Each structure stands twice: as structure tokens, then as C-alpha cells.
Short mmCIF file of C-alpha atoms in Angstrom, two decimals:
data_model
loop_
_atom_site.label_atom_id
_atom_site.label_comp_id
_atom_site.label_asym_id
_atom_site.label_seq_id
_atom_site.Cartn_x
_atom_site.Cartn_y
_atom_site.Cartn_z
CA UNK B 1 -19.80 -1.34 53.87
CA UNK B 2 -16.17 -0.94 52.78
CA UNK B 3 -14.92 2.19 51.01
CA UNK B 4 -11.60 2.13 49.16
CA UNK B 5 -9.26 5.06 49.84
CA UNK B 6 -5.85 6.26 48.67
CA UNK B 7 -2.76 4.00 48.66
CA UNK B 8 -4.71 0.80 49.28
CA UNK B 9 -6.32 2.06 52.48
CA UNK B 10 -10.02 1.56 53.20
CA UNK B 11 -12.65 2.27 55.82
CA UNK B 12 -15.97 0.99 57.06
CA UNK B 13 -19.02 3.21 57.08
CA UNK B 14 -18.96 6.07 59.57
CA UNK B 15 -21.62 5.56 62.22
CA UNK B 16 -22.93 7.45 65.22
CA UNK B 17 -23.26 5.97 68.69
CA UNK B 18 -25.73 5.65 70.35
CA UNK B 19 -27.68 3.94 67.58
CA UNK B 20 -31.19 5.24 67.05
CA UNK B 21 -30.22 8.67 68.34
CA UNK B 22 -32.59 10.37 65.89
CA UNK B 23 -35.58 9.03 67.86
CA UNK B 24 -34.45 10.58 71.15
CA UNK B 25 -36.51 13.39 72.64
CA UNK B 26 -35.81 15.65 75.57
CA UNK B 27 -37.87 13.27 77.70
CA UNK B 28 -35.76 10.26 76.68
CA UNK B 29 -33.03 8.82 78.86
CA UNK B 30 -30.09 9.36 76.52
CA UNK B 31 -26.36 8.96 77.22
CA UNK B 32 -24.45 12.21 77.68
CA UNK B 33 -21.33 10.98 75.80
CA UNK B 34 -21.62 10.19 72.10
CA UNK B 35 -19.17 8.94 69.50
CA UNK B 36 -18.61 9.09 65.77
CA UNK B 37 -16.59 6.12 64.63
CA UNK B 38 -15.27 4.01 61.73
CA UNK B 39 -12.64 1.31 61.27
CA UNK B 40 -9.67 2.42 59.16
CA UNK B 41 -7.46 -0.14 57.39
CA UNK B 42 -3.92 0.64 56.23
CA UNK B 43 -2.09 -2.21 54.45
CA UNK B 44 1.24 -0.95 55.84
CA UNK B 45 -0.08 -1.16 59.42
CA UNK B 46 -1.54 -4.68 59.40
CA UNK B 47 0.90 -5.96 62.01
CA UNK B 48 -0.13 -3.25 64.49
CA UNK B 49 -3.83 -3.23 63.64
CA UNK B 50 -4.81 -6.58 62.08
CA UNK B 51 -8.50 -5.78 62.57
CA UNK B 52 -8.16 -2.16 61.58
CA UNK B 53 -7.74 1.05 63.55
CA UNK B 54 -10.71 2.54 65.40
CA UNK B 55 -10.97 6.16 64.34
CA UNK B 56 -13.17 7.75 67.01
CA UNK B 57 -14.36 11.25 67.81
CA UNK B 58 -15.99 11.65 71.25
CA UNK B 59 -18.08 14.54 72.52
CA UNK B 60 -20.54 15.07 75.39
CA UNK B 61 -23.29 17.43 76.53
CA UNK B 62 -26.56 17.56 78.45
CA UNK B 63 -28.18 19.33 75.50
CA UNK B 64 -29.79 16.80 73.14
CA UNK B 65 -30.18 19.23 70.25
CA UNK B 66 -26.45 20.04 70.49
CA UNK B 67 -25.55 16.33 70.54
CA UNK B 68 -27.62 15.62 67.43
CA UNK B 69 -26.17 18.56 65.48
CA UNK B 70 -22.62 17.80 66.64
CA UNK B 71 -23.01 14.14 65.65
CA UNK B 72 -24.02 14.99 62.08
CA UNK B 73 -21.28 17.60 61.84
CA UNK B 74 -18.56 15.28 63.11
CA UNK B 75 -19.73 12.53 60.77
CA UNK B 76 -19.43 14.89 57.79
CA UNK B 77 -16.00 16.08 58.93
CA UNK B 78 -14.71 12.53 59.40
CA UNK B 79 -15.94 11.43 55.97
CA UNK B 80 -14.44 14.53 54.38
CA UNK B 81 -11.08 14.02 56.09
CA UNK B 82 -10.89 10.38 55.02
CA UNK B 83 -12.47 10.48 51.57
CA UNK B 84 -11.55 13.90 50.19
CA UNK B 85 -8.51 15.05 52.13
CA UNK B 86 -6.98 11.56 52.40
CA UNK B 87 -6.31 11.78 56.13
CA UNK B 88 -4.61 8.78 57.70
CA UNK B 89 -5.69 8.61 61.39
CA UNK B 90 -2.86 6.19 62.20
CA UNK B 91 -0.01 8.37 60.98
CA UNK B 92 -1.90 11.64 61.59
CA UNK B 93 -0.88 12.80 58.11
CA UNK B 94 -2.70 13.67 54.89
CA UNK B 95 -1.67 11.11 52.30
CA UNK B 96 -0.67 11.78 48.72
CA UNK B 97 -0.87 9.26 45.94
CA UNK B 98 2.32 7.22 45.69
CA UNK B 99 1.67 6.77 42.00
CA UNK B 100 0.58 10.38 41.49
CA UNK B 101 -2.41 9.30 39.45
CA UNK B 102 -4.90 11.91 38.35
CA UNK B 103 -8.60 11.07 38.34
CA UNK B 104 -11.88 13.04 38.57
CA UNK B 105 -12.63 12.15 42.19
CA UNK B 106 -9.57 13.77 43.68
CA UNK B 107 -9.96 16.80 45.95
CA UNK B 108 -9.12 19.95 44.02
CA UNK B 109 -5.92 20.79 45.90
CA UNK B 110 -4.47 17.28 45.61
CA UNK B 111 -5.23 17.25 41.88
CA UNK B 112 -3.55 20.65 41.42
CA UNK B 113 -0.45 19.46 43.28
CA UNK B 114 -0.16 16.32 41.18
CA UNK B 115 -0.66 18.33 37.99
CA UNK B 116 2.05 20.70 39.18
CA UNK B 117 4.44 17.81 39.81
CA UNK B 118 3.73 16.39 36.36
CA UNK B 119 4.39 19.70 34.62
CA UNK B 120 7.19 21.10 36.80
CA UNK B 121 9.82 18.97 35.05
CA UNK B 122 9.21 21.13 31.98
CA UNK B 123 9.26 24.43 33.86
CA UNK B 124 12.05 26.59 35.19
CA UNK B 125 12.66 26.39 38.94
CA UNK B 126 11.38 29.91 39.49
CA UNK B 127 8.19 29.40 37.52
CA UNK B 128 7.53 26.06 39.22
CA UNK B 129 7.92 27.66 42.64
CA UNK B 130 5.53 30.47 41.70
CA UNK B 131 2.85 27.97 40.67
CA UNK B 132 3.31 25.89 43.83
CA UNK B 133 3.08 29.04 45.95
CA UNK B 134 -0.27 29.83 44.31
CA UNK B 135 -1.55 26.31 45.03
CA UNK B 136 -0.56 26.63 48.69
CA UNK B 137 -2.26 30.04 48.91
CA UNK B 138 -5.45 28.49 47.52
CA UNK B 139 -5.20 25.61 49.99
CA UNK B 140 -5.06 28.13 52.86
CA UNK B 141 -8.39 29.75 51.96
CA UNK B 142 -10.50 26.74 50.95
CA UNK B 143 -12.31 26.62 54.29
CA UNK B 144 -13.01 30.36 54.17
CA UNK B 145 -14.56 30.22 50.69
CA UNK B 146 -16.45 27.02 51.46
CA UNK B 147 -14.67 24.78 48.93
CA UNK B 148 -13.14 22.20 51.30
CA UNK B 149 -15.15 19.34 49.80
CA UNK B 150 -14.75 20.49 46.19
CA UNK B 151 -13.63 17.69 43.89
CA UNK B 152 -11.57 18.53 40.83
CA UNK B 153 -14.30 17.23 38.50
CA UNK B 154 -16.79 19.69 40.01
CA UNK B 155 -14.66 22.81 39.55
CA UNK B 156 -16.35 25.44 37.40
CA UNK B 157 -15.39 28.90 36.24
CA UNK B 158 -17.14 30.60 39.15
CA UNK B 159 -15.05 28.59 41.61
CA UNK B 160 -11.83 29.83 39.99
CA UNK B 161 -13.07 33.42 39.88
CA UNK B 162 -14.17 33.29 43.52
CA UNK B 163 -10.79 31.95 44.62
CA UNK B 164 -8.76 34.50 42.66
CA UNK B 165 -10.94 37.37 43.86
CA UNK B 166 -10.67 36.21 47.47
CA UNK B 167 -6.86 36.17 47.27
CA UNK B 168 -7.03 39.95 46.71
CA UNK B 169 -4.29 40.05 44.07
CA UNK B 170 -2.93 42.96 42.09
CA UNK B 171 -4.00 43.05 38.44
CA UNK B 172 -0.63 41.74 37.29
CA UNK B 173 -0.48 38.90 39.85
CA UNK B 174 -4.14 38.06 39.13
CA UNK B 175 -3.33 37.58 35.43
CA UNK B 176 -0.24 35.52 36.20
CA UNK B 177 -2.21 33.36 38.64
CA UNK B 178 -4.94 32.88 36.05
CA UNK B 179 -2.28 31.74 33.57
CA UNK B 180 -0.79 29.30 36.11
CA UNK B 181 -4.18 27.72 36.77
CA UNK B 182 -4.97 27.60 33.07
CA UNK B 183 -1.83 25.55 32.51
CA UNK B 184 -2.61 23.19 35.40
CA UNK B 185 -6.19 22.61 34.26
CA UNK B 186 -4.96 21.93 30.75
CA UNK B 187 -3.00 19.04 32.23
CA UNK B 188 -5.97 17.92 34.34
CA UNK B 189 -8.30 17.97 31.34
CA UNK B 190 -6.21 15.29 29.64
CA UNK B 191 -6.98 12.92 32.52
CA UNK B 192 -10.72 13.54 32.46
CA UNK B 193 -10.57 15.59 35.64
CA UNK B 194 -12.60 18.46 34.18
CA UNK B 195 -15.41 18.90 31.70
CA UNK B 196 -15.06 19.54 27.99
CA UNK B 197 -13.76 23.06 28.54
CA UNK B 198 -10.96 24.37 30.71
CA UNK B 199 -12.83 26.20 33.53
CA UNK B 200 -10.13 28.88 33.67
CA UNK B 201 -10.58 29.97 30.06
CA UNK B 202 -13.69 32.05 30.77
CA UNK B 203 -12.11 33.93 33.67
CA UNK B 204 -11.42 37.33 32.13
CA UNK B 205 -8.00 38.91 32.37
CA UNK B 206 -7.75 42.17 34.22
CA UNK B 207 -6.59 45.32 32.48
CA UNK B 208 -3.07 46.10 33.64
CA UNK B 209 -1.51 49.51 33.84
CA UNK B 210 1.66 49.28 31.80
CA UNK B 211 4.35 51.31 33.51
CA UNK B 212 7.34 52.74 31.71
CA UNK B 213 10.36 50.80 32.93
CA UNK B 214 12.95 52.97 34.58
CA UNK B 215 16.42 52.68 33.05
CA UNK B 216 19.70 53.90 34.50
CA UNK B 217 21.89 56.15 32.40
CA UNK B 218 25.18 54.74 31.17
CA UNK B 219 27.11 56.99 33.55
CA UNK B 220 24.99 55.96 36.56
CA UNK B 221 25.52 52.30 35.70
CA UNK B 222 29.28 52.89 35.64
CA UNK B 223 29.00 54.36 39.16
CA UNK B 224 26.99 51.36 40.38
CA UNK B 225 29.47 48.87 38.92
CA UNK B 226 32.40 50.79 40.40
CA UNK B 227 30.77 50.53 43.82
CA UNK B 228 29.96 46.81 43.46
CA UNK B 229 33.49 46.04 42.26
CA UNK B 230 34.85 46.90 45.70
CA UNK B 231 31.88 45.97 47.92
CA UNK B 232 30.56 42.77 46.28
CA UNK B 233 32.87 41.59 43.52
CA UNK B 234 31.02 38.39 42.58
CA UNK B 235 27.84 40.39 42.01
CA UNK B 236 29.81 42.97 40.02
CA UNK B 237 31.20 40.18 37.82
CA UNK B 238 27.75 38.71 37.27
CA UNK B 239 26.41 42.16 36.39
CA UNK B 240 29.13 42.63 33.78
CA UNK B 241 28.51 39.23 32.20
CA UNK B 242 24.76 39.84 32.21
CA UNK B 243 25.08 43.39 30.84
CA UNK B 244 27.05 42.31 27.78
CA UNK B 245 24.77 39.36 27.04
CA UNK B 246 21.24 40.85 26.94
CA UNK B 247 19.94 37.55 28.31
CA UNK B 248 17.80 36.45 31.24
CA UNK B 249 18.90 35.50 34.72
CA UNK B 250 16.76 32.35 34.55
CA UNK B 251 18.89 31.26 31.59
CA UNK B 252 22.20 32.20 33.22
CA UNK B 253 21.44 30.17 36.33
CA UNK B 254 21.36 27.01 34.20
CA UNK B 255 24.67 27.56 32.37
CA UNK B 256 27.30 24.94 33.11
CA UNK B 257 30.97 25.08 32.14
CA UNK B 258 30.36 22.53 29.38
CA UNK B 259 27.95 24.98 27.73
CA UNK B 260 30.64 27.63 27.16
CA UNK B 261 32.96 27.76 24.16
CA UNK B 262 35.17 30.73 24.93
CA UNK B 263 37.43 30.20 21.92
CA UNK B 264 34.49 30.80 19.61
CA UNK B 265 32.94 33.40 21.94
CA UNK B 266 29.74 31.38 22.35
CA UNK B 267 27.65 29.77 25.05
CA UNK B 268 24.49 27.64 24.92
CA UNK B 269 21.25 28.18 26.82
CA UNK B 270 18.08 26.12 26.90
CA UNK B 271 15.14 28.31 25.92
CA UNK B 272 11.83 27.13 27.39
CA UNK B 273 8.87 28.62 25.57
CA UNK B 274 5.52 26.85 25.60
CA UNK B 275 5.84 23.24 24.52
CA UNK B 276 9.10 23.78 22.66
CA UNK B 277 12.50 23.61 24.32
CA UNK B 278 15.40 24.62 22.13
CA UNK B 279 19.12 25.05 22.68
CA UNK B 280 20.34 28.36 21.38
CA UNK B 281 23.86 29.67 20.88
CA UNK B 282 24.52 33.13 22.21
CA UNK B 283 27.43 35.47 21.71
CA UNK B 284 30.12 36.49 24.17
CA UNK B 285 31.22 40.01 23.35
CA UNK B 286 34.87 40.99 23.60
CA UNK B 287 34.27 43.27 26.55
CA UNK B 288 32.84 40.36 28.56
CA UNK B 289 35.61 37.81 27.86
CA UNK B 290 37.73 38.65 30.96
CA UNK B 291 34.78 38.05 33.26
CA UNK B 292 33.86 34.79 31.55
CA UNK B 293 37.50 33.64 31.86
CA UNK B 294 37.42 34.38 35.58
CA UNK B 295 34.26 32.45 36.31
CA UNK B 296 35.32 29.50 34.15
CA UNK B 297 38.69 29.29 35.90
CA UNK B 298 36.86 28.74 39.20
CA UNK B 299 34.98 25.65 37.94
CA UNK B 300 36.10 22.28 39.28
CA UNK B 301 34.69 20.28 36.37
CA UNK B 302 32.54 20.56 33.24
CA UNK B 303 29.31 19.91 35.14
CA UNK B 304 29.67 22.91 37.47
CA UNK B 305 27.00 25.60 37.23
CA UNK B 306 28.67 28.97 36.75
CA UNK B 307 26.41 30.73 39.24
CA UNK B 308 25.82 28.69 42.36
CA UNK B 309 25.72 29.92 45.98
CA UNK B 310 27.59 33.20 46.30
CA UNK B 311 27.50 33.62 42.49
CA UNK B 312 30.50 31.33 42.13
CA UNK B 313 30.61 27.91 40.40
CA UNK B 314 29.10 24.94 42.20
CA UNK B 315 27.10 21.74 41.86
CA UNK B 316 23.68 23.36 42.19
CA UNK B 317 22.27 26.50 40.56
CA UNK B 318 20.57 29.21 42.60
CA UNK B 319 17.14 30.70 41.99
CA UNK B 320 17.20 33.64 39.60
CA UNK B 321 15.13 35.65 42.08
CA UNK B 322 18.23 35.93 44.25
CA UNK B 323 19.61 38.40 41.71
CA UNK B 324 16.76 40.83 42.36
CA UNK B 325 17.22 40.38 46.13
CA UNK B 326 20.94 41.09 45.85
CA UNK B 327 20.28 44.16 43.72
CA UNK B 328 17.86 45.50 46.32
CA UNK B 329 20.20 44.80 49.23
CA UNK B 330 23.44 46.00 47.64
CA UNK B 331 22.18 48.74 45.33
CA UNK B 332 18.63 49.98 45.95
CA UNK B 333 19.00 50.06 49.74
CA UNK B 334 22.51 51.52 49.68
CA UNK B 335 23.41 55.09 50.59
CA UNK B 336 27.08 54.56 49.71
CA UNK B 337 26.88 54.75 45.91
CA UNK B 338 28.15 58.11 44.71
CA UNK B 339 27.89 59.86 41.35
CA UNK B 340 30.78 61.66 39.61
CA UNK B 341 30.29 64.72 41.77
CA UNK B 342 30.31 62.79 45.03
CA UNK B 343 26.57 62.98 45.62
CA UNK B 344 24.64 59.96 46.90
CA UNK B 345 23.14 58.09 43.96
CA UNK B 346 19.80 56.56 44.95
CA UNK B 347 18.95 53.78 42.52
CA UNK B 348 15.29 52.83 42.09
CA UNK B 349 15.59 50.98 38.77
CA UNK B 350 15.51 47.16 38.78
CA UNK B 351 18.47 44.90 37.93
CA UNK B 352 16.85 44.24 34.56
CA UNK B 353 17.82 47.78 33.61
CA UNK B 354 21.15 46.21 32.56
CA UNK B 355 19.47 44.60 29.58
CA UNK B 356 17.51 47.67 28.53
CA UNK B 357 20.53 49.94 28.77
CA UNK B 358 22.74 47.55 26.80
CA UNK B 359 20.21 47.10 24.00
CA UNK B 360 19.67 50.85 23.84
CA UNK B 361 23.42 51.41 23.48
CA UNK B 362 23.62 48.68 20.87
CA UNK B 363 20.70 50.13 18.92
CA UNK B 364 22.29 53.57 18.95
CA UNK B 365 25.50 52.13 17.53
CA UNK B 366 23.81 49.93 14.92
CA UNK B 367 23.64 52.45 12.09
CA UNK B 368 27.38 53.06 12.20
CA UNK B 369 28.89 49.70 13.16
CA UNK B 370 26.67 46.73 12.33
CA UNK B 371 26.51 45.73 8.67
CA UNK B 372 23.44 44.44 6.90
CA UNK B 373 24.86 41.32 5.27
CA UNK B 374 21.66 39.97 3.74
CA UNK B 375 20.56 42.81 1.44
CA UNK B 376 22.81 41.89 -1.55
CA UNK B 377 21.63 38.28 -1.43
CA UNK B 378 18.03 39.41 -1.29
CA UNK B 379 18.49 41.59 -4.39
CA UNK B 380 20.47 38.92 -6.27
CA UNK B 381 17.79 36.29 -5.70
CA UNK B 382 15.03 38.81 -6.41
CA UNK B 383 13.18 37.81 -3.28
CA UNK B 384 10.27 39.98 -2.23
CA UNK B 385 10.66 39.03 1.43
CA UNK B 386 13.80 38.90 3.51
CA UNK B 387 12.49 35.76 5.28
CA UNK B 388 12.63 33.89 1.97
CA UNK B 389 16.27 34.81 1.46
CA UNK B 390 16.98 33.61 4.99
CA UNK B 391 15.89 30.07 4.06
CA UNK B 392 18.63 29.90 1.45
CA UNK B 393 21.27 32.08 3.07
CA UNK B 394 22.19 29.43 5.63
CA UNK B 395 25.35 31.26 6.68
CA UNK B 396 23.50 34.43 7.60
CA UNK B 397 23.40 33.79 11.33
CA UNK B 398 27.10 33.01 11.42
CA UNK B 399 27.86 36.22 9.53
CA UNK B 400 25.69 38.23 11.91
CA UNK B 401 27.32 36.61 14.90
CA UNK B 402 30.77 37.37 13.48
CA UNK B 403 29.84 41.05 13.44
CA UNK B 404 28.71 40.84 17.07
CA UNK B 405 31.86 39.04 18.18
CA UNK B 406 33.96 41.83 16.68
CA UNK B 407 31.82 44.55 18.22
CA UNK B 408 33.64 46.82 20.65
CA UNK B 409 31.57 48.57 23.31
CA UNK B 410 33.26 50.86 25.78
#
């Protein structure tokens, strides 16, 4: 009996030698060495093994009951390795589908990895890596939770809940992991790999304790930047650009020279939210222009990413998580940052405090500096809602951006 496997491979039935072993008793004259065996065919190895490769597991004992139990166990293991885990006994590797086709009979982990590969082209590098890390963590515990033979079509809510509970995650990481799996199973559902409902949907979110984010004072931030300017200038420059932009590091890592229009004080970023990807123009404030000029002058061509290795322009962007690592190494772990009075300034706030501090400063200034350009148009058109006026006032965004470009922040 031939069984088709992944990538055109196949196998014969797995059989136990000696034949008729089930009829043996302790009084029988039975061989002490037994085998579990099948013939494995790999179309890429026909020249070496024209009649197939003999995949054999040998074991021996004087204890008949042990031999019988071991034979059944090894038969199950061999079938699982070949059929579910796609083991190739010739190459000693676990195969993956060359075509990356999803179908209901795939082992759960392989299906999750293919779904990840399909969706990762639409995800940021950091998010994609987080999802893949979760998949690998799940793969590591499958034996422990007893799900080694679990096919993707058989996955139910209780399997997901058991896996997430076993990983012993914090409430926040649990919820993020649940969201990652929900997205993967949404992809799998489209290929008939799951039932009518996404099995992750009924896994309840955990209640998270929302902590108040710590924010540095303006004066403390000045001290930090003064320190970085002499100790790690490229990080100082990135911090200044980031501070005056109120953006995200994941967005900044993808900015290339061609995306920046310094004459008009604008740069473009690709915003990835859900199914919609949109290019958005963002403003370069006057205070940030010198730092943007510096980084742009270091680019070799228009395709260079502004923040590559070392936070200088290069052909490849770095992972945004490196910013948090740098902040910890250069700022949080430092005992050399001093306040105005010469005392050691121990920083515990995250790098993201840049954005919160900037927006707080901007909000404080808004009543005195920023003008509300849309109110007269709203009154003139007699619109009840400002959103309605916005449909007609097509120049509103440009007028708002003009105010921002002229904004001076010390």
C-alpha cells in the first residue's frame, strides 16, 4: 500500500518484523531483535535509491511484553514522523512544502508556519518576527501538551487555550499571542483548514492592568540628550528626529531618502493598519531640519534607508526593537547622566517617552500658537458637523500643516 507524502515523496505501509508477532507467547521461540520498517521514496533521490530507501528502526530484548509494546510504539512514531511531521529519512530533515500549499491535513505547526509566510509580506518586520517566535514556542511544547499528532483541521478552542495557558504568559503577552493566532487562523480558514468558526475567537482575553506610562520631564530629557550627544551621537540624532516627529520607530526604520522632501518639510511613511496600507505625509518641524539634513547628506543614493546599522544610512533597515535596546544600554543602565545640579539621573522611562513628552508640550502650546482654520468655513456653510465641512474644505490639511511647519519649539 503506497501513501503519498509531501513534495512528491511516498512510502509503503509500515510493518513490524517478525510477522505474526501478536501470536507469540512467553513459551514461544521468538527472535530477540525486532524491526519496524517501511520503504521511503524520494523523487530527487531516485539515482541513489531506485527501489526506495529502507527506513528501519531496530530494537532488542528478552522481554516479549516489552518487544510488543515497543513495536507498536515505534510503528506509531514512524508513521507520525513521515505522515504528520514530514520527516525525510534520507536527508534526515523535516520537509516543508515547496509550494507552500495550505490544506486541512497538514500538521498544526506546519500550517501555522505557512500561514505566517503568506501573511508576513503584509506585516512589519517586528510584528512578523513576534508571530514567528510564538509559533516556535508552540512547536517546542507540543510533545509536552500531547498535541504532536494534531492536524490543523482538528484544532479546537480548547487546544488553543491549553497551549496559551501552558506557555505561562503575562496577561499582556497572552492577549497579543491570542491576537497573533487569531490572524493566522483567519488565513487558514480561507483554505478550509479549520471549521466554520475561527477556533481562537472563543478564547477570552485576559484583563490587563493598565499602568500609567512614565514620562520624563522636559528638563530631564534635555540632560539625557546632552549626554547622548557626546557619548552616542547617532542615537542622539535619531532621538531628536523622533522627538520632533511624534511618530513610531517601526515607521522610521522604513524611511528611505526618496521619501523625504526637505524643501517642503515633509516625509512619507507607509501606515499598516489592518487590511489597509496607506502612504501618509508627515511634517518636519523647523527644530528638526538640521538633523534631517545631516542624515540625508550621509545617503549614497535615493534607495538608502535613513536608519540602517549604527543608525546611519544603508541598504537594509534595522529592527525597531534595537531602539529600545539602545535606550536601555545607553540611558537606563547608565550612571553617567547628570541633572542640572550634578546629581546622577537614573532614567526608568522608556524611549517612547519622547513621543508623550513632545505631544504634551505641543498640547500645552496649542491654545496660544495653533490656529483653528476651519471654524469660519463651518459657520459660513452652516454645517452642523465639522466632519462635513472637512469634505468640502479640501485645503484644510495643507493649512494645518502650514501652521505646524511654522511652529517653533524650543
